[in-house]
Coordinates of C-alpha atoms and ligand atoms in Angstrom, one line a residue:
M152 CA 96.6 69.6 77.3
W153 CA 95.2 72.5 75.2
C154 CA 91.8 73.6 76.3
I155 CA 91.0 75.6 73.2
A156 CA 93.7 75.5 70.6
L157 CA 92.3 78.6 69.0
A158 CA 92.9 80.7 72.1
A159 CA 96.6 80.2 71.8
W160 CA 96.6 81.6 68.2
L161 CA 94.4 84.5 69.0
S162 CA 96.4 85.7 71.9
V163 CA 99.6 85.8 69.9
V164 CA 98.1 88.8 68.1
A165 CA 98.2 90.9 71.2
A166 CA 101.6 89.6 72.4
N167 CA 103.6 92.1 74.3
S168 CA 107.2 91.0 74.1
R169 CA 108.3 93.2 77.0
S170 CA 105.9 91.6 79.6
P171 CA 107.8 89.5 82.1
H172 CA 107.1 85.8 82.6
I173 CA 105.0 85.2 85.8
V174 CA 105.2 82.1 87.8
L175 CA 103.0 81.8 90.8
I176 CA 103.7 79.0 93.2
V177 CA 100.9 78.4 95.8
A178 CA 101.5 76.1 98.7
D179 CA 98.4 74.6 100.3
D180 CA 98.0 75.1 104.1
L181 CA 101.7 75.9 104.8
G182 CA 102.3 77.6 108.1
W183 CA 104.3 80.7 109.0
D184 CA 106.9 78.6 110.8
D185 CA 107.1 75.9 108.1
V186 CA 109.8 77.7 106.1
G187 CA 113.5 78.0 106.9
F188 CA 113.5 81.7 106.0
H189 CA 111.3 82.5 109.0
G190 CA 113.8 80.7 111.3
S191 CA 112.6 77.1 111.3
N192 CA 115.4 74.6 111.8
E193 CA 113.1 71.6 112.0
V194 CA 111.7 71.4 108.5
Q195 CA 113.9 72.2 105.5
T196 CA 113.0 74.4 102.6
P197 CA 116.4 75.2 100.9
N198 CA 115.0 76.2 97.5
I199 CA 112.2 78.4 98.9
D200 CA 114.8 80.0 101.3
A201 CA 117.1 80.8 98.4
L202 CA 114.3 82.4 96.5
A203 CA 113.4 84.5 99.6
A204 CA 117.0 85.5 100.3
A205 CA 117.6 86.7 96.8
G206 CA 114.2 88.4 96.5
L207 CA 111.8 89.8 99.0
V208 CA 110.6 88.2 102.2
L209 CA 107.0 89.3 102.2
Q210 CA 106.8 89.7 106.0
H211 CA 103.3 91.2 106.1
H212 CA 101.5 89.2 103.4
H213 CA 97.9 88.6 104.4
V214 CA 95.6 86.0 103.0
A215 CA 92.1 84.7 103.8
P216 CA 91.9 82.1 106.5
V217 CA 90.9 79.3 104.2
C218 CA 91.4 78.1 100.7
T219 CA 88.5 79.0 98.6
P220 CA 88.2 82.7 99.8
S221 CA 91.9 83.1 99.5
R222 CA 92.1 81.8 95.9
A223 CA 89.1 83.8 95.0
S224 CA 90.9 87.0 96.2
L225 CA 94.0 86.0 94.3
M226 CA 92.1 85.5 91.1
T227 CA 89.7 88.5 91.4
G228 CA 91.7 91.2 93.3
K229 CA 88.7 91.4 95.7
Y230 CA 88.0 90.5 99.3
A231 CA 85.9 87.4 99.6
I232 CA 83.1 89.5 101.2
H233 CA 82.8 91.2 97.8
T234 CA 82.4 88.0 95.8
G235 CA 80.2 85.9 98.2
M236 CA 83.1 83.5 98.8
Q237 CA 83.7 84.4 102.5
H238 CA 82.2 81.3 104.2
K239 CA 84.0 78.0 104.1
V240 CA 85.1 76.2 100.9
I241 CA 83.4 74.8 97.9
Y242 CA 82.5 71.1 98.0
G243 CA 82.5 68.8 95.0
M244 CA 78.7 68.3 95.3
E245 CA 78.0 71.9 95.9
P246 CA 76.3 73.6 92.9
R247 CA 78.3 76.9 93.0
G248 CA 81.5 78.4 92.0
L249 CA 83.3 81.7 91.9
P250 CA 80.6 83.9 90.2
L251 CA 80.9 83.9 86.5
S252 CA 80.4 87.6 86.5
E253 CA 84.0 87.9 87.9
R254 CA 86.8 88.4 85.5
I255 CA 90.0 86.7 86.7
L256 CA 93.8 87.1 86.6
P257 CA 94.5 84.7 83.6
Q258 CA 91.8 86.5 81.6
Y259 CA 93.4 89.8 82.2
L260 CA 96.9 88.4 81.3
K261 CA 95.5 86.8 78.2
D262 CA 94.6 90.3 77.0
L263 CA 98.2 91.2 77.2
G264 CA 99.2 88.2 75.1
Y265 CA 100.2 85.7 77.8
S266 CA 100.1 81.9 77.5
T267 CA 98.3 80.8 80.6
H268 CA 98.6 77.5 82.5
L269 CA 97.3 76.0 85.7
V270 CA 99.0 73.0 87.2
G271 CA 97.4 71.5 90.4
K272 CA 94.5 72.7 92.5
W273 CA 91.6 74.8 91.3
H274 CA 88.9 74.8 94.0
L275 CA 86.9 77.7 92.7
G276 CA 84.0 75.7 91.4
S277 CA 83.3 72.7 89.2
Y278 CA 79.5 72.5 89.2
K279 CA 79.5 73.3 85.5
K280 CA 82.1 73.4 82.8
A281 CA 81.8 77.2 82.7
Y282 CA 83.3 77.3 86.2
L283 CA 86.4 75.3 85.3
P284 CA 89.8 76.9 84.7
C285 CA 89.9 76.4 81.0
Q286 CA 86.7 78.4 80.6
R287 CA 88.1 81.1 82.8
G288 CA 91.3 82.2 81.1
F289 CA 93.7 79.2 81.4
D290 CA 94.9 77.6 78.2
T291 CA 95.6 74.4 80.0
H292 CA 95.0 72.7 83.4
T293 CA 96.5 69.5 84.7
G294 CA 95.4 68.8 88.2
F295 CA 92.3 68.6 90.3
I296 CA 89.1 70.6 90.8
T297 CA 88.0 70.0 94.4
G298 CA 89.8 71.0 97.7
K299 CA 92.3 68.2 98.3
I300 CA 93.4 64.8 97.0
D301 CA 95.4 61.8 98.3
M302 CA 98.9 62.4 97.0
Y303 CA 99.1 58.9 95.4
D304 CA 95.6 57.7 94.5
H305 CA 94.2 61.2 93.7
T306 CA 90.9 60.6 95.3
N307 CA 89.0 63.0 97.6
M308 CA 86.8 61.8 100.5
E309 CA 84.5 64.6 101.6
T310 CA 80.9 65.2 102.7
G311 CA 80.2 61.5 103.0
T312 CA 81.4 60.5 99.6
W313 CA 84.6 59.5 97.8
G314 CA 85.7 60.2 94.2
F315 CA 88.7 60.4 91.9
D316 CA 89.8 63.9 91.0
F317 CA 92.6 64.3 88.5
R318 CA 92.3 65.5 85.0
R319 CA 93.9 67.1 82.0
D320 CA 91.3 69.6 81.1
P321 CA 88.9 69.8 79.5
E322 CA 87.7 66.2 79.3
I323 CA 90.5 63.8 80.1
I324 CA 90.2 62.1 83.5
S325 CA 93.7 61.0 84.2
H326 CA 93.4 57.5 85.6
D327 CA 96.7 56.8 83.9
L328 CA 98.5 58.9 86.5
F329 CA 97.1 56.9 89.4
G330 CA 99.8 56.0 91.9
K331 CA 102.2 58.7 90.8
Y332 CA 103.1 61.2 93.6
A333 CA 101.1 64.4 92.9
T334 CA 103.9 66.8 93.5
D335 CA 106.0 65.0 90.9
I336 CA 103.2 65.2 88.4
Y337 CA 103.0 69.0 88.9
T338 CA 106.7 69.4 88.8
E339 CA 107.1 67.5 85.5
E340 CA 104.2 69.3 83.9
A341 CA 105.5 72.8 85.0
V342 CA 109.0 72.0 83.8
K343 CA 107.6 70.8 80.5
L344 CA 105.5 73.9 80.0
I345 CA 108.6 76.1 80.7
K346 CA 110.8 74.0 78.5
Y347 CA 108.5 74.0 75.5
H348 CA 107.2 77.6 76.0
N349 CA 107.2 79.5 72.8
R350 CA 109.1 82.7 73.5
T351 CA 107.0 84.8 71.2
Q352 CA 104.6 85.0 74.2
P353 CA 105.0 85.8 77.9
L354 CA 104.3 82.9 80.2
F355 CA 101.8 82.9 83.1
L356 CA 102.2 79.6 85.0
V357 CA 100.4 78.8 88.3
V358 CA 101.7 75.8 90.2
A359 CA 99.0 75.3 92.8
H360 CA 100.3 72.4 95.0
S361 CA 98.4 69.8 96.9
A362 CA 101.1 69.8 99.5
V363 CA 101.0 70.3 102.4
H364 CA 97.2 69.8 102.7
S365 CA 96.2 66.6 104.4
G366 CA 94.6 64.0 102.1
N367 CA 92.1 61.4 103.2
P368 CA 91.6 60.0 106.7
Y369 CA 93.1 56.6 106.0
E370 CA 96.6 58.2 105.4
P371 CA 96.4 62.0 105.6
L372 CA 100.1 62.9 105.1
R373 CA 102.0 61.1 102.4
A374 CA 105.4 61.4 101.0
P375 CA 107.9 58.9 99.5
E376 CA 109.4 56.8 102.4
D377 CA 113.0 57.7 101.6
V378 CA 112.1 61.4 101.8
V379 CA 110.3 61.0 105.1
A380 CA 113.3 59.1 106.4
K381 CA 115.5 62.2 106.0
F382 CA 113.5 63.6 108.9
S383 CA 113.9 60.8 111.4
H384 CA 115.2 63.4 113.9
I385 CA 111.6 64.7 114.2
Q386 CA 109.9 62.7 116.9
D387 CA 106.3 63.4 116.0
R388 CA 105.5 60.9 113.2
Q389 CA 102.9 63.2 111.6
R390 CA 105.3 66.2 111.7
Q391 CA 107.9 63.9 110.1
K392 CA 105.7 63.0 107.2
F393 CA 104.6 66.6 106.9
A394 CA 108.3 67.5 106.6
G395 CA 108.6 64.9 103.8
M396 CA 105.7 66.4 101.9
L397 CA 107.2 69.8 102.3
W398 CA 110.6 68.6 101.1
K399 CA 109.0 67.4 97.9
L400 CA 107.2 70.8 97.4
D401 CA 110.5 72.6 98.0
E402 CA 112.3 70.3 95.5
S403 CA 109.6 71.3 93.0
V404 CA 110.3 75.0 93.5
G405 CA 114.0 74.2 92.8
K406 CA 113.2 72.3 89.6
V407 CA 110.9 75.1 88.4
M408 CA 113.6 77.7 89.0
E409 CA 116.2 75.5 87.3
A410 CA 113.9 75.0 84.3
L411 CA 113.3 78.8 84.1
Q412 CA 117.0 79.4 84.1
E413 CA 117.9 76.7 81.6
S414 CA 115.2 78.0 79.2
G415 CA 116.6 81.5 79.5
L416 CA 113.3 82.8 81.0
L417 CA 114.5 83.5 84.6
S418 CA 116.2 86.8 83.9
D419 CA 112.8 88.2 82.8
S420 CA 110.6 86.5 85.3
I421 CA 108.6 87.3 88.4
V422 CA 108.2 84.3 90.8
L423 CA 105.8 84.6 93.7
F424 CA 105.7 81.9 96.4
T425 CA 102.9 82.0 98.9
S426 CA 100.7 79.8 101.1
D427 CA 97.0 80.2 100.5
N428 CA 96.2 80.4 104.2
G429 CA 97.8 79.7 107.6
G430 CA 98.8 76.3 108.7
P431 CA 96.6 73.6 110.3
A432 CA 98.7 72.9 113.4
A433 CA 98.5 70.3 116.2
G434 CA 96.2 67.9 114.5
F435 CA 93.7 70.4 113.0
N436 CA 92.5 68.8 109.7
R437 CA 94.7 65.8 110.6
N438 CA 97.7 67.9 109.8
A439 CA 100.9 69.0 111.5
A440 CA 101.8 72.5 110.3
S441 CA 103.3 75.2 112.5
N442 CA 102.5 78.9 112.8
Y443 CA 104.4 79.4 116.0
P444 CA 104.8 81.8 117.6
L445 CA 101.8 83.3 115.8
R446 CA 98.4 82.6 117.3
G447 CA 95.7 80.3 115.9
V448 CA 95.4 78.0 112.9
K449 CA 93.9 77.8 109.5
N450 CA 90.3 79.0 109.4
T451 CA 90.8 81.3 112.3
L452 CA 91.3 85.1 112.0
W453 CA 94.4 85.2 114.3
E454 CA 97.7 86.0 112.5
G455 CA 98.4 82.2 112.4
G456 CA 95.4 81.9 110.1
V457 CA 95.8 84.9 107.9
R458 CA 99.5 85.9 107.8
A459 CA 101.1 83.7 105.2
A460 CA 104.7 82.6 104.5
A461 CA 105.5 84.3 101.2
A462 CA 108.4 85.5 99.1
L463 CA 108.8 87.2 95.8
F464 CA 111.8 86.7 93.5
S465 CA 112.5 88.7 90.4
P466 CA 115.6 90.1 88.7
L467 CA 113.3 93.1 87.9
L468 CA 113.2 94.1 91.5
Q469 CA 115.3 97.2 92.0
K470 CA 116.0 96.6 95.7
P471 CA 116.1 92.9 96.3
S472 CA 117.4 90.8 99.1
R473 CA 115.5 92.4 102.0
L474 CA 112.5 92.0 104.2
A475 CA 109.5 93.9 102.7
P476 CA 107.8 95.9 105.4
Q477 CA 104.9 96.7 103.0
R478 CA 101.5 95.4 104.2
L479 CA 100.0 93.3 101.4
H480 CA 96.8 91.4 100.9
I481 CA 96.5 88.5 98.4
S482 CA 94.1 90.6 96.4
D483 CA 97.0 92.9 95.6
W484 CA 98.5 90.4 93.2
L485 CA 95.9 90.9 90.4
P486 CA 96.7 94.7 90.0
T487 CA 100.4 94.2 90.9
L488 CA 101.1 91.5 88.4
Y489 CA 98.8 93.1 85.7
G490 CA 100.7 96.4 86.3
A491 CA 104.1 94.7 86.2
A492 CA 103.0 93.0 82.9
G493 CA 102.4 96.4 81.4
G494 CA 98.6 96.4 81.7
D495 CA 96.7 99.7 82.4
T496 CA 95.5 99.1 85.9
S497 CA 93.0 101.9 85.7
I498 CA 90.7 99.5 83.8
L499 CA 90.5 97.4 87.0
K500 CA 87.3 98.7 88.5
G501 CA 85.7 97.8 91.9
I502 CA 88.7 95.8 93.2
D503 CA 90.2 95.8 96.7
G504 CA 93.8 95.2 95.7
F505 CA 96.4 97.8 95.1
N506 CA 99.1 97.8 92.5
S507 CA 102.2 97.4 94.7
W508 CA 104.8 96.6 92.1
E509 CA 106.7 99.9 92.3
A510 CA 106.5 99.9 96.1
L511 CA 107.9 96.4 96.3
S512 CA 110.5 96.9 93.6
K513 CA 111.8 100.2 95.0
D514 CA 110.9 99.8 98.7
L515 CA 108.3 102.6 98.8
K516 CA 105.1 103.0 100.7
T517 CA 102.0 101.2 99.3
E518 CA 98.5 102.6 99.1
R519 CA 97.3 99.9 101.5
T520 CA 96.7 101.0 105.1
S521 CA 94.1 98.4 106.0
V522 CA 93.3 94.7 105.5
V523 CA 89.9 93.1 105.9
H524 CA 90.8 89.6 107.1
N525 CA 87.3 88.3 106.7
I526 CA 83.7 88.9 107.9
D527 CA 81.8 85.7 108.2
D528 CA 78.4 86.2 109.8
I529 CA 77.6 82.5 109.7
F530 CA 80.6 81.7 111.9
G531 CA 80.1 85.0 113.6
S532 CA 83.7 86.1 113.2
A533 CA 85.3 89.2 111.8
A534 CA 88.7 90.8 111.8
I535 CA 90.3 93.9 110.3
T536 CA 93.6 95.6 110.6
I537 CA 94.0 99.4 110.1
N538 CA 97.5 100.7 110.4
Q539 CA 98.9 99.1 113.5
W540 CA 95.6 98.1 115.0
K541 CA 93.8 94.8 114.6
L542 CA 90.3 94.2 115.7
L543 CA 88.9 90.7 116.3
K544 CA 85.2 90.2 116.8
G545 CA 83.9 86.6 117.5
T546 CA 85.9 83.5 116.5
T547 CA 85.5 80.1 114.9
Y548 CA 85.2 76.7 116.5
N549 CA 83.9 78.3 119.7
G550 CA 87.4 79.4 120.5
T551 CA 88.9 75.9 120.7
W552 CA 91.6 76.8 118.1
D553 CA 92.5 80.2 119.6
G554 CA 95.8 79.2 121.2
W555 CA 99.5 78.9 120.3
Y556 CA 100.7 75.6 119.0
E557 CA 104.5 75.1 119.4
T558 CA 105.9 72.1 117.6
S559 CA 109.5 72.7 116.7
K560 CA 111.0 74.8 119.5
R561 CA 113.5 75.6 116.6
K562 CA 115.6 72.6 117.6
G563 CA 118.6 71.6 115.5
E564 CA 120.7 73.7 113.2
Y565 CA 119.9 75.5 110.0
Q566 CA 121.3 73.7 107.0
I567 CA 122.8 76.8 105.3
D568 CA 124.8 74.8 102.8
A569 CA 121.7 73.1 101.6
T570 CA 120.2 76.5 100.9
L571 CA 123.3 77.8 99.1
Q572 CA 123.7 74.7 97.0
S573 CA 120.0 74.3 96.2
R574 CA 118.8 74.2 92.6
A575 CA 117.1 77.6 93.1
A576 CA 120.3 79.1 94.5
K577 CA 122.3 77.8 91.5
A578 CA 119.8 79.2 89.1
I579 CA 119.8 82.6 90.9
R580 CA 123.6 82.6 91.2
S581 CA 123.9 82.2 87.5
L582 CA 122.3 85.6 87.1
G583 CA 124.7 87.0 89.8
L584 CA 121.8 87.6 92.2
M585 CA 122.4 85.0 95.0
P586 CA 123.4 86.7 98.3
D587 CA 126.2 85.2 100.5
K588 CA 125.9 83.2 103.7
D589 CA 126.0 86.2 106.0
K590 CA 123.2 87.9 104.2
V591 CA 121.1 84.8 104.3
F592 CA 121.6 84.5 108.1
K593 CA 120.9 88.2 108.6
M594 CA 117.7 88.1 106.7
R595 CA 116.6 84.9 108.5
A596 CA 117.3 86.4 111.9
A597 CA 115.3 89.6 110.9
A598 CA 112.4 87.5 109.7
S599 CA 112.1 85.3 112.8
I600 CA 109.4 86.5 115.1
N601 CA 110.2 85.8 118.8
C602 CA 107.6 86.9 121.3
S603 CA 109.1 85.4 124.3
Q604 CA 111.4 88.4 124.5
S605 CA 108.4 90.6 125.2
T606 CA 108.3 92.1 128.7
T607 CA 104.7 93.3 128.4
A608 CA 102.4 91.2 130.6
P609 CA 99.8 89.4 128.5
I610 CA 96.2 90.6 128.7
A611 CA 93.7 87.8 127.9
C612 CA 91.2 88.1 125.1
N613 CA 88.1 86.1 124.6
P614 CA 86.6 87.3 121.3
L615 CA 83.4 85.3 122.0
V616 CA 82.7 87.6 125.0
A617 CA 83.9 91.0 123.7
P618 CA 85.9 92.3 120.7
C619 CA 89.7 92.3 121.1
L620 CA 92.2 94.9 120.0
F621 CA 95.9 94.3 119.3
N622 CA 98.7 96.6 118.4
I623 CA 99.8 94.1 115.7
D624 CA 103.1 95.8 114.9
D625 CA 104.3 95.6 118.5
D626 CA 102.5 92.4 119.3
P627 CA 102.4 90.1 116.3
C628 CA 101.6 87.1 118.6
E629 CA 98.4 88.7 119.8
R630 CA 99.2 88.4 123.5
V631 CA 98.1 91.8 124.9
N632 CA 94.5 92.7 124.4
M633 CA 94.3 96.5 124.3
A634 CA 90.5 96.7 124.1
E635 CA 90.1 98.1 127.6
K636 CA 93.2 100.4 127.5
E637 CA 92.2 102.0 124.2
P638 CA 88.4 102.3 124.2
E639 CA 88.4 105.1 121.7
I640 CA 90.4 103.2 119.1
L641 CA 88.2 100.1 119.8
Q642 CA 85.1 102.2 119.1
K643 CA 86.6 103.6 115.9
M644 CA 87.5 100.2 114.7
L645 CA 84.1 98.8 115.4
I646 CA 82.5 101.7 113.4
K647 CA 84.9 101.0 110.6
L648 CA 84.0 97.3 110.6
K649 CA 80.3 98.2 110.4
E650 CA 81.0 100.4 107.4
I651 CA 83.0 97.7 105.7
N652 CA 80.4 95.1 106.5
A653 CA 77.8 97.3 104.8
T654 CA 79.6 96.7 101.5
A655 CA 79.6 92.9 101.8
V656 CA 77.5 90.7 99.6
P657 CA 75.8 87.6 101.2
P658 CA 77.7 84.3 101.1
N659 CA 76.8 82.2 98.1
N660 CA 77.1 78.8 99.7
R661 CA 74.6 76.2 98.6
N662 CA 73.3 73.0 100.0
L663 CA 74.9 69.9 98.5
D664 CA 73.2 68.4 95.4
L665 CA 73.4 64.7 95.9
R666 CA 73.1 64.2 92.1
G667 CA 76.8 65.3 92.0
D668 CA 77.9 62.3 94.1
P669 CA 80.8 60.7 92.3
K670 CA 79.1 57.3 92.7
Y671 CA 76.8 58.3 89.9
W672 CA 79.7 59.4 87.6
G673 CA 82.1 56.5 87.5
R674 CA 83.5 57.5 91.0
V675 CA 84.8 60.7 89.6
F676 CA 84.1 64.3 90.7
V677 CA 82.6 66.0 87.6
N678 CA 80.8 69.1 86.4
F679 CA 77.5 67.3 87.0
G680 CA 75.5 70.5 86.6
D681 CA 75.9 70.2 82.9
F682 CA 74.2 66.8 82.8
V683 CA 71.3 67.2 85.3
S684 CA 68.2 69.4 85.3
E685 CA 68.2 72.7 87.1
N686 CA 65.7 71.4 89.7
P687 CA 67.9 69.9 92.3
S688 CA 67.0 67.3 95.0
I689 CA 68.5 69.5 97.7
I690 CA 69.6 68.1 101.0
D691 CA 71.0 69.7 104.1
L692 CA 74.6 69.0 105.1
Ligands
NAG945 C1 106.1 80.3 68.1 O1 105.0 81.1 67.7 C2 105.2 81.8 66.5 C3 104.0 82.8 66.3 O2 102.8 82.1 66.4 C4 105.3 80.8 65.4 O3 105.5 81.5 64.2 C5 106.5 79.9 65.7 O4 106.6 78.9 64.7 C6 106.4 79.3 67.0 N1 107.6 78.6 67.3 C7 107.6 77.3 67.7 C8 108.9 76.7 68.0 O5 106.6 76.6 67.8
NAG946 C1 81.6 77.2 123.9 O1 82.5 77.5 124.9 C2 81.9 77.9 126.1 C3 83.1 78.1 127.1 O2 84.0 79.0 126.5 C4 81.0 76.8 126.7 O3 80.4 77.3 127.9 C5 79.9 76.5 125.6 O4 79.2 75.4 126.0 C6 80.6 76.2 124.3 N1 79.6 76.0 123.3 C7 79.6 75.0 122.4 C8 78.5 75.0 121.4 O5 80.4 74.1 122.5
NAG947 C1 113.5 83.8 121.9 O1 114.0 84.7 122.8 C2 114.3 84.0 124.1 C3 114.6 85.1 125.1 O2 115.6 85.9 124.6 C4 115.4 83.0 123.9 O3 115.6 82.3 125.1 C5 114.9 82.0 122.8 O4 115.9 81.1 122.5 C6 114.5 82.7 121.6 N1 113.9 81.7 120.7 C7 114.2 81.6 119.4 C8 113.5 80.6 118.6 O5 115.0 82.3 118.9
NAG948 C1 77.0 92.6 108.9 O1 75.7 92.9 108.4 C2 74.8 91.9 108.5 C3 73.5 92.3 107.8 O2 73.2 93.6 108.0 C4 74.5 91.6 110.0 O3 73.6 90.6 110.1 C5 75.9 91.2 110.6 O4 75.7 91.0 112.0 C6 76.9 92.2 110.3 N1 78.2 91.7 110.8 C7 79.1 92.4 111.4 C8 80.4 91.7 111.8 O5 79.0 93.6 111.7

């Protein structure tokens, strides 16, 4: 649905015919080990694997540990500590959003003449209409505005309430789609947008999936039964359902790639696939993701929380089909995509991201030498990486999610033919860019992290007691705490953390405003701030 019909007309004026089409596919809560291209045999992601094999496996792609901060970084090019979004997520009854002073990715791309569309999740604020996607640079939005929904009934249970959350922006609450599997809705919408895209403009399409986030407590992981049945070899019932949800997500990636190819857009496209944060493993959030052998889960600052499964495909890459060693942070995509689109990145002031397009395309060094994973003074946790060193100070959940959670043991065999015959592989092959079986296997082996081969004895770390230090290049599984062996490096890192912390803005979380309870608004999550007085009846969580 068109948010503002006029916007489409105006933007044509600035159309830059040479800008590539940009498709950003964001998985929700997908773990490191939940993709075949990192070596998993248990779940199957043939389309995503094809995309990765023909493009770049983004082996060092860092994200924030949880959804809202991560998406805020993606959209603004800034660390969450610089937008006030560093603590937890936005709730439907919370009167805040990504600050309106921030200019975001679709707005920048509109300046270059792009047609801009969001399908799926927003989660950057819905208190007032001004915070919604269609007021922030997207021509259309079909999807939901809070943090999660049930895949079939499209409701969200959170903070003691329950409401419907599915819409075609700006105003149409889509009760008509009730009962339809959410991933299928996104896929159909994305395919339609691609198919009817007017080629006089470049396309910017974000497909922000609900999968594989858990839904509501009554049935957190849902997928069509016939799909779940494909994974009967997985003993753990939750993991089996998770695999079904993931299968549907992967199918969606294939259908989007197929549509791009059939519409003639693929040869001139950039397709980025990434998870927003690490996976909720072992029952965390009632979910069954896997980050193994990386440590920790979603909402922790261990690699399992902040190192995401990600891949980039584009026929415009000069050196494709390889593992990208470049260290990236999700904030890099704003300048990288804006630069790839032909924008002048020198106008992007005060951001933390680096334009890494040339470096990725030609396999060169990027400007990035450090990553701020997050600083959250409410949780009392902070982590940064500088070159090969990672510092961890404090942790979340009082350390109860600081372990390693093995689910799959990589049992079974990789379904290579499924990957080579997937929709994505066929689309890519039609451009002559699909690598052969050997290459897929080689890249997969190179991308698989296996820390059980390490001969170094583990040194325990308890970040609640003292800061921990890891050589993250040698020890991606964070087994060997170097804090005592390298006191000088530890001190330097602590000083650096202090300096970075001095640049942080306070978190902008607000108490819930009970007037936003869906029960007052026809059981729907709405932009209630537009309809109530500014003087809220604040309660504590
Ligand atoms: C595409 O946009 C151009 C420029 O606005 C317009 O002239 C043309 O009719 C459009 N094509 C279609 C098929 O809508
Ligand atoms: C946190 O964990 C420590 C042990 O590691 C325990 O002594 C303490 O009681 C825990 N605190 C809370 C609030 O659970
Ligand atoms: C990791 O390496 C160990 C020791 O070489 C080996 O036994 C194990 O099978 C490997 N695991 C995977 C998943 O490749
Ligand atoms: C960051 O600075 C704030 C305010 O000065 C302070 O309270 C907090 O402890 C600091 N956090 C870290 C991780 O240094």
